[in-house]
Short mmCIF file of C-alpha atoms and ligand atoms in Angstrom, two decimals:
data_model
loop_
_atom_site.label_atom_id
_atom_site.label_comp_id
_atom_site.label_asym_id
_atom_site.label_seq_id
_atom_site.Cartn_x
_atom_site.Cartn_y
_atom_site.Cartn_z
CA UNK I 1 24.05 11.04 -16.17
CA UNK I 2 24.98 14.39 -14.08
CA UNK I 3 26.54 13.55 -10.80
CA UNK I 4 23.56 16.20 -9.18
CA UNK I 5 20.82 14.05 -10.70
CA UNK I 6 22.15 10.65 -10.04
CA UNK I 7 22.20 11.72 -6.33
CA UNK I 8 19.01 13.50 -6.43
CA UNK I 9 17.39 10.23 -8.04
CA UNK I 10 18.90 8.13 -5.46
CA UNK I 11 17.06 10.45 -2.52
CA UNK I 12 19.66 12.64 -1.49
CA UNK I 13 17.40 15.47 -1.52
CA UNK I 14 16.02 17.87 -4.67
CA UNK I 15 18.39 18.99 -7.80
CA UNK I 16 18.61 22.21 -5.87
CA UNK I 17 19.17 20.65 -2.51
CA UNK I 18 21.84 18.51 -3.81
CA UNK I 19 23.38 21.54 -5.90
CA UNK I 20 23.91 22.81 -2.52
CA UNK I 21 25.74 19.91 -0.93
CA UNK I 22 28.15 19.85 -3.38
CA UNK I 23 29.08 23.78 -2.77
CA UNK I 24 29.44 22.71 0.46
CA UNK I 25 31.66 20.39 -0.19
CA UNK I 26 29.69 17.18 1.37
CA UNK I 27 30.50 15.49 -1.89
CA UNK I 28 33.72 13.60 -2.12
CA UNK I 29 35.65 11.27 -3.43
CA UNK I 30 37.23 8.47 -0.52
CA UNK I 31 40.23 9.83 -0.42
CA UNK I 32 37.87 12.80 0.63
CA UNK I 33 38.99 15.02 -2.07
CA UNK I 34 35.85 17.64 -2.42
CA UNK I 35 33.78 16.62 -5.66
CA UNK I 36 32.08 19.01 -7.85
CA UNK I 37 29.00 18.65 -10.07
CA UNK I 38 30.35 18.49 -13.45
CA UNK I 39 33.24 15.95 -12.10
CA UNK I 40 32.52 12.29 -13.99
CA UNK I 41 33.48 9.90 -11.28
CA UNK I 42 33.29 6.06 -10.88
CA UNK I 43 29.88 5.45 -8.72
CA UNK I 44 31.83 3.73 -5.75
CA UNK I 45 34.15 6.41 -5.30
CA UNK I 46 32.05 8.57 -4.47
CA UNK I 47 31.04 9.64 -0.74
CA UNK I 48 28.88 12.00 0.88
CA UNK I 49 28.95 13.03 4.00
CA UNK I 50 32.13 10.69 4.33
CA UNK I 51 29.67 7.13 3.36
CA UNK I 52 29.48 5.52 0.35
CA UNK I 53 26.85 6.18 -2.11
CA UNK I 54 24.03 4.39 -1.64
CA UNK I 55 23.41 1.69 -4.48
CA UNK I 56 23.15 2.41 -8.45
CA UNK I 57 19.58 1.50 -9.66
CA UNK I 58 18.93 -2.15 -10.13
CA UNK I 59 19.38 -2.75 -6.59
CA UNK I 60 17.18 -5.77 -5.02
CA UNK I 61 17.42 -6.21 -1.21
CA UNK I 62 15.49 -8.42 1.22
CA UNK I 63 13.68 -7.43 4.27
CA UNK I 64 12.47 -9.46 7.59
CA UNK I 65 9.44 -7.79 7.98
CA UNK I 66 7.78 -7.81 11.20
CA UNK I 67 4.04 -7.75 11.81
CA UNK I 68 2.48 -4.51 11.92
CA UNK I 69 4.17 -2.94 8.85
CA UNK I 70 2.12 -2.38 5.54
CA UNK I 71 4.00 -3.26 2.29
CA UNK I 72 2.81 0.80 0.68
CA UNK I 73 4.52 4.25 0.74
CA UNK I 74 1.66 6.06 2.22
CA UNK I 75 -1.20 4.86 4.55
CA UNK I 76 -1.76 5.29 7.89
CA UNK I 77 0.72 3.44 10.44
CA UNK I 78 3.83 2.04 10.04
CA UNK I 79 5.37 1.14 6.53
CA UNK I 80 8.27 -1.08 5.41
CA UNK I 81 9.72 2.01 4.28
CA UNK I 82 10.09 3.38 8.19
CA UNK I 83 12.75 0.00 8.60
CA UNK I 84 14.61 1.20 5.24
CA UNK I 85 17.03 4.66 5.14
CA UNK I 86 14.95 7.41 4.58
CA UNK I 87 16.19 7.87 1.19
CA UNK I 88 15.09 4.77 -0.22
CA UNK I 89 11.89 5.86 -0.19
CA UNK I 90 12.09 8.82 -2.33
CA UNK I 91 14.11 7.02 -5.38
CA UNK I 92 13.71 7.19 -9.30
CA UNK I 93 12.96 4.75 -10.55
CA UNK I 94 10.25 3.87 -7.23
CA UNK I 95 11.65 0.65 -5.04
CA UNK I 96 8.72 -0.94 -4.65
CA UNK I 97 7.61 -5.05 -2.81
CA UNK I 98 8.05 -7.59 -4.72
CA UNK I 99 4.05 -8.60 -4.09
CA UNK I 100 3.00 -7.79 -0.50
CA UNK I 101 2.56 -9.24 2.51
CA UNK I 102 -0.48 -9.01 4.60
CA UNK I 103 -0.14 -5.78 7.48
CA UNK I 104 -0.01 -8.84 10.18
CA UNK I 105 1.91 -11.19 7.86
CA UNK I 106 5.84 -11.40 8.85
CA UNK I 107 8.72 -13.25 7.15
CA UNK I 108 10.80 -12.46 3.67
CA UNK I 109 9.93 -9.68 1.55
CA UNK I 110 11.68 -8.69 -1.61
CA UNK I 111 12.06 -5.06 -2.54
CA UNK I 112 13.33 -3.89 -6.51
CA UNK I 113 13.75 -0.49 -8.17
CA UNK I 114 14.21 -3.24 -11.46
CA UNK I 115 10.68 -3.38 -13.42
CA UNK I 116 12.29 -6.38 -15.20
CA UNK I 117 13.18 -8.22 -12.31
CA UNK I 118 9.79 -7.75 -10.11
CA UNK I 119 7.90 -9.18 -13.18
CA UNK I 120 10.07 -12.42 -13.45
CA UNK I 121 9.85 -12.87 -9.77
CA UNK I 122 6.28 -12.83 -9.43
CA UNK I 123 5.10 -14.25 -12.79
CA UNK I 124 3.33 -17.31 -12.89
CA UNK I 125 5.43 -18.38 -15.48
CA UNK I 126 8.75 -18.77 -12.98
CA UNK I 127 6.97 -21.01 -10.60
CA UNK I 128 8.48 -19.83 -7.54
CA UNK I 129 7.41 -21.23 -4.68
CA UNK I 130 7.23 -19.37 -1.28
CA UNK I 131 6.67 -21.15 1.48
CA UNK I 132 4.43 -19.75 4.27
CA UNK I 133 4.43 -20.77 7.91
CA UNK I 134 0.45 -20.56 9.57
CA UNK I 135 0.00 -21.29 13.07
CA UNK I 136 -4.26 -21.80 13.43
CA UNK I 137 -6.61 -20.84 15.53
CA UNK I 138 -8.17 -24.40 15.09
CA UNK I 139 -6.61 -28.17 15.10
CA UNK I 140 -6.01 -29.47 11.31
CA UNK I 141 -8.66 -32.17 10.38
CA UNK I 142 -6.15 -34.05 8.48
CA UNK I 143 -7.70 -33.60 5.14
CA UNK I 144 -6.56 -30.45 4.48
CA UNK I 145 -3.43 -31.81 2.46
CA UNK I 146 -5.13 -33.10 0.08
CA UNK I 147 -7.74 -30.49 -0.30
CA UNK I 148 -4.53 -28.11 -1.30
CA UNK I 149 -2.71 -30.85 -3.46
CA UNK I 150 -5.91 -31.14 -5.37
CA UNK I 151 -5.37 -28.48 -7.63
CA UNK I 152 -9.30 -27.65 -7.94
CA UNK I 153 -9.94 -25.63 -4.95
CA UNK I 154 -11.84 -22.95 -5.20
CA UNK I 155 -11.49 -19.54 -3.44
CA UNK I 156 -14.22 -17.11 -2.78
CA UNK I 157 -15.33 -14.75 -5.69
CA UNK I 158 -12.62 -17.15 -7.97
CA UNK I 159 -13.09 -17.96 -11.53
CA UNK I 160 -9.64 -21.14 -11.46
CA UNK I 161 -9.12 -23.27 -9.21
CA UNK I 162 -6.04 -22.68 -7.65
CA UNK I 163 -2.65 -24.85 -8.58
CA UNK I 164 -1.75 -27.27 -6.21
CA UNK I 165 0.14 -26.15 -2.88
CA UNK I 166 1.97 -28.49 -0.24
CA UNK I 167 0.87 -28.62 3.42
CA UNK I 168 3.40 -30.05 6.05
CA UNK I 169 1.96 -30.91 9.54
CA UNK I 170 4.18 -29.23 12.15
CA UNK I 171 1.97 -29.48 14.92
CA UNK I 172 -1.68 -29.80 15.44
CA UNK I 173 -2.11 -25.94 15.36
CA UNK I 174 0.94 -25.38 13.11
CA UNK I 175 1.81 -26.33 9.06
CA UNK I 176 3.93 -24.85 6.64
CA UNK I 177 2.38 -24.24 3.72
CA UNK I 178 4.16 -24.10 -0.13
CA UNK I 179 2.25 -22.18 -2.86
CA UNK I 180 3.51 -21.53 -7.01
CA UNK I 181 1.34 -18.42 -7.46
CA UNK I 182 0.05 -15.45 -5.48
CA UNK I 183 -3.11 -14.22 -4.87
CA UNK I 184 -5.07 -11.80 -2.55
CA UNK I 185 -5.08 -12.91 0.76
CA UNK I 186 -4.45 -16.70 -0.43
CA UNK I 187 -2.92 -18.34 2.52
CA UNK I 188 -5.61 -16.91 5.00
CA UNK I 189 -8.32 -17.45 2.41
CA UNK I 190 -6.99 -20.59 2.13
CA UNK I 191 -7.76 -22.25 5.34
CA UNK I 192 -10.93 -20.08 5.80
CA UNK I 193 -11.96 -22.39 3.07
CA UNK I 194 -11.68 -25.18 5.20
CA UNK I 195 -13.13 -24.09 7.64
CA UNK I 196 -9.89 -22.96 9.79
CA UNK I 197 -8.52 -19.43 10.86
CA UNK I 198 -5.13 -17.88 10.95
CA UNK I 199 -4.30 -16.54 13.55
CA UNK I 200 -0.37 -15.87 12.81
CA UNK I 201 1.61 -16.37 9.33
CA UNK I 202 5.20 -16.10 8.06
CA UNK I 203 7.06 -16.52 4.62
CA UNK I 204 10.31 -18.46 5.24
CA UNK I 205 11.12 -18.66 1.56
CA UNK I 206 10.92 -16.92 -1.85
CA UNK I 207 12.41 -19.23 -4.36
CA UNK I 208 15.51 -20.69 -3.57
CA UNK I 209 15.82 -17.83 -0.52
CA UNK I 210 15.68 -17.81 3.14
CA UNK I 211 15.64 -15.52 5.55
CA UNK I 212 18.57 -16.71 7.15
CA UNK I 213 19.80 -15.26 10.64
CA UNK I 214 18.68 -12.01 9.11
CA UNK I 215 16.94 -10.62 12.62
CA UNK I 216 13.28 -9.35 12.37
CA UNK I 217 13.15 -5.62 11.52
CA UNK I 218 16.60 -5.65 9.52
CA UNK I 219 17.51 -5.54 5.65
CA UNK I 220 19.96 -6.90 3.53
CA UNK I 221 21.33 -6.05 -0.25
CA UNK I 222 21.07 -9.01 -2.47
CA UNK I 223 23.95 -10.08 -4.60
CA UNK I 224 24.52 -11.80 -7.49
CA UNK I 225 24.95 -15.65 -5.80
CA UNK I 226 21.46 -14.45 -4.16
CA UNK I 227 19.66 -13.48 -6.92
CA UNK I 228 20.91 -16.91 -8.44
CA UNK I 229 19.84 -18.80 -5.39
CA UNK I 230 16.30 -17.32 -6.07
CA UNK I 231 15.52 -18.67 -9.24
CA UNK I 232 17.47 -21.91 -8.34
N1 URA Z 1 -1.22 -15.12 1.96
C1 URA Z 1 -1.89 -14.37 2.86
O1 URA Z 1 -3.01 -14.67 3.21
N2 URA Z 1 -1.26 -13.30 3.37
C2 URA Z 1 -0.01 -12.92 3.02
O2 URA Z 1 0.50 -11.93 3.54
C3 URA Z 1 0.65 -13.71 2.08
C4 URA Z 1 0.02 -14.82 1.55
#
């Protein structure tokens, strides 16, 4: 592909726009030899503005998301996108969440530009668990293990039951909740269903993933030993 539209689908700005930063000479190699748009070099030699390139499609990274961010590119308030470089939101092919997260809901998210990969991640078929931690505007019952173990709960407007989860007392207020499937809402519906409320959530885990010491409101790529630790 043309070094002008691998930059421009990475973000950097339109063909045009990009056109221009190579005349300028912005584009260079890192010995900061000046670049120009027909050159045909390798993608991590190349620099703009002096940084590396941002990375080649296929990219998967993880994000601490705090509450108060909505997992879309354009509604009202703030987005994920606003904690991401600017450019990452105006890539082809479209990073998108790997599922979402509620607006209030903090905790692990997973963001692809890999089709491929976003459909193995969230199909049923891989199983993945992600593991959810619910602090409650109520005291558990006790009984609320086994409802979720049961595997025939019912949600709300639901036509299956939903598979079995695992609850985890933490406190009387607090349990950590692990669910194999996603659906709308489910943790919050969840305990609405008996008879609870939540009043704050988190996902710890996706898969074999954590979040690590990876502070709220920052990002990280995802490598290769990650991506294997995920479907471990
Ligand atoms: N379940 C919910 O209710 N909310 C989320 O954000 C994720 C799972």
């Amino acid at each position: 592909m043309k070094l002008v539209k691998s930059l421009a689908n990475l973000g950097y700005g339109s063909r045009r726009q990009v056109a221009l930063m190579f005349r300028e000479g912005r584009v260079t190699d890192a010995a900061g030899e000046v670049l120009y748009a027909d050159d045909t070099p390798q993608w991590h030699e190349v620099h703009v503005d002096g940084e590396p390139l941002d990375p080649p499609p296929g990219l998967l990274l993880m994000l601490h998301k705090p509450a108060g961010y909505t997992c879309s590119t354009k509604d009202r308030g703030r987005l994920v996108y606003d904690l991401l470089p600017p450019r990452f939101a105006h890539r082809s092919p479209t990073l998108s969440t790997v599922g979402r997260l509620d607006r209030e809901t903090s905790g692990l998210l997973l963001m692809t530009d890999d089709g491929q990969l976003l459909h193995r991640i969230i199909s049923p078929k891989s199983k993945l668990p992600k593991v959810y931690e619910a602090t409650l505007a109520e005291p558990l019952r006790g009984d609320e293990a086994a409802t979720f173990a049961s595997g025939t709960l019912m949600l709300d407007s639901e036509t299956t039951p939903l598979l079995p989860a695992e609850l985890e007392v933490l406190s009387p207020t607090r349990a950590r909740l692990t669910l194999h499937e996603g659906r709308y809402h489910q943790v919050r519906r969840m305990f609405a269903a008996v008879g609870n409320h939540v009043d704050a959530l988190h996902r710890s885990h996706v898969g074999g993933l954590s979040l690590g010491d990876l502070p709220e409101g920052e990002w990280r790529m995802l490598d290769e030993s990650d991506r294997t630790q995920l479907f471990a």
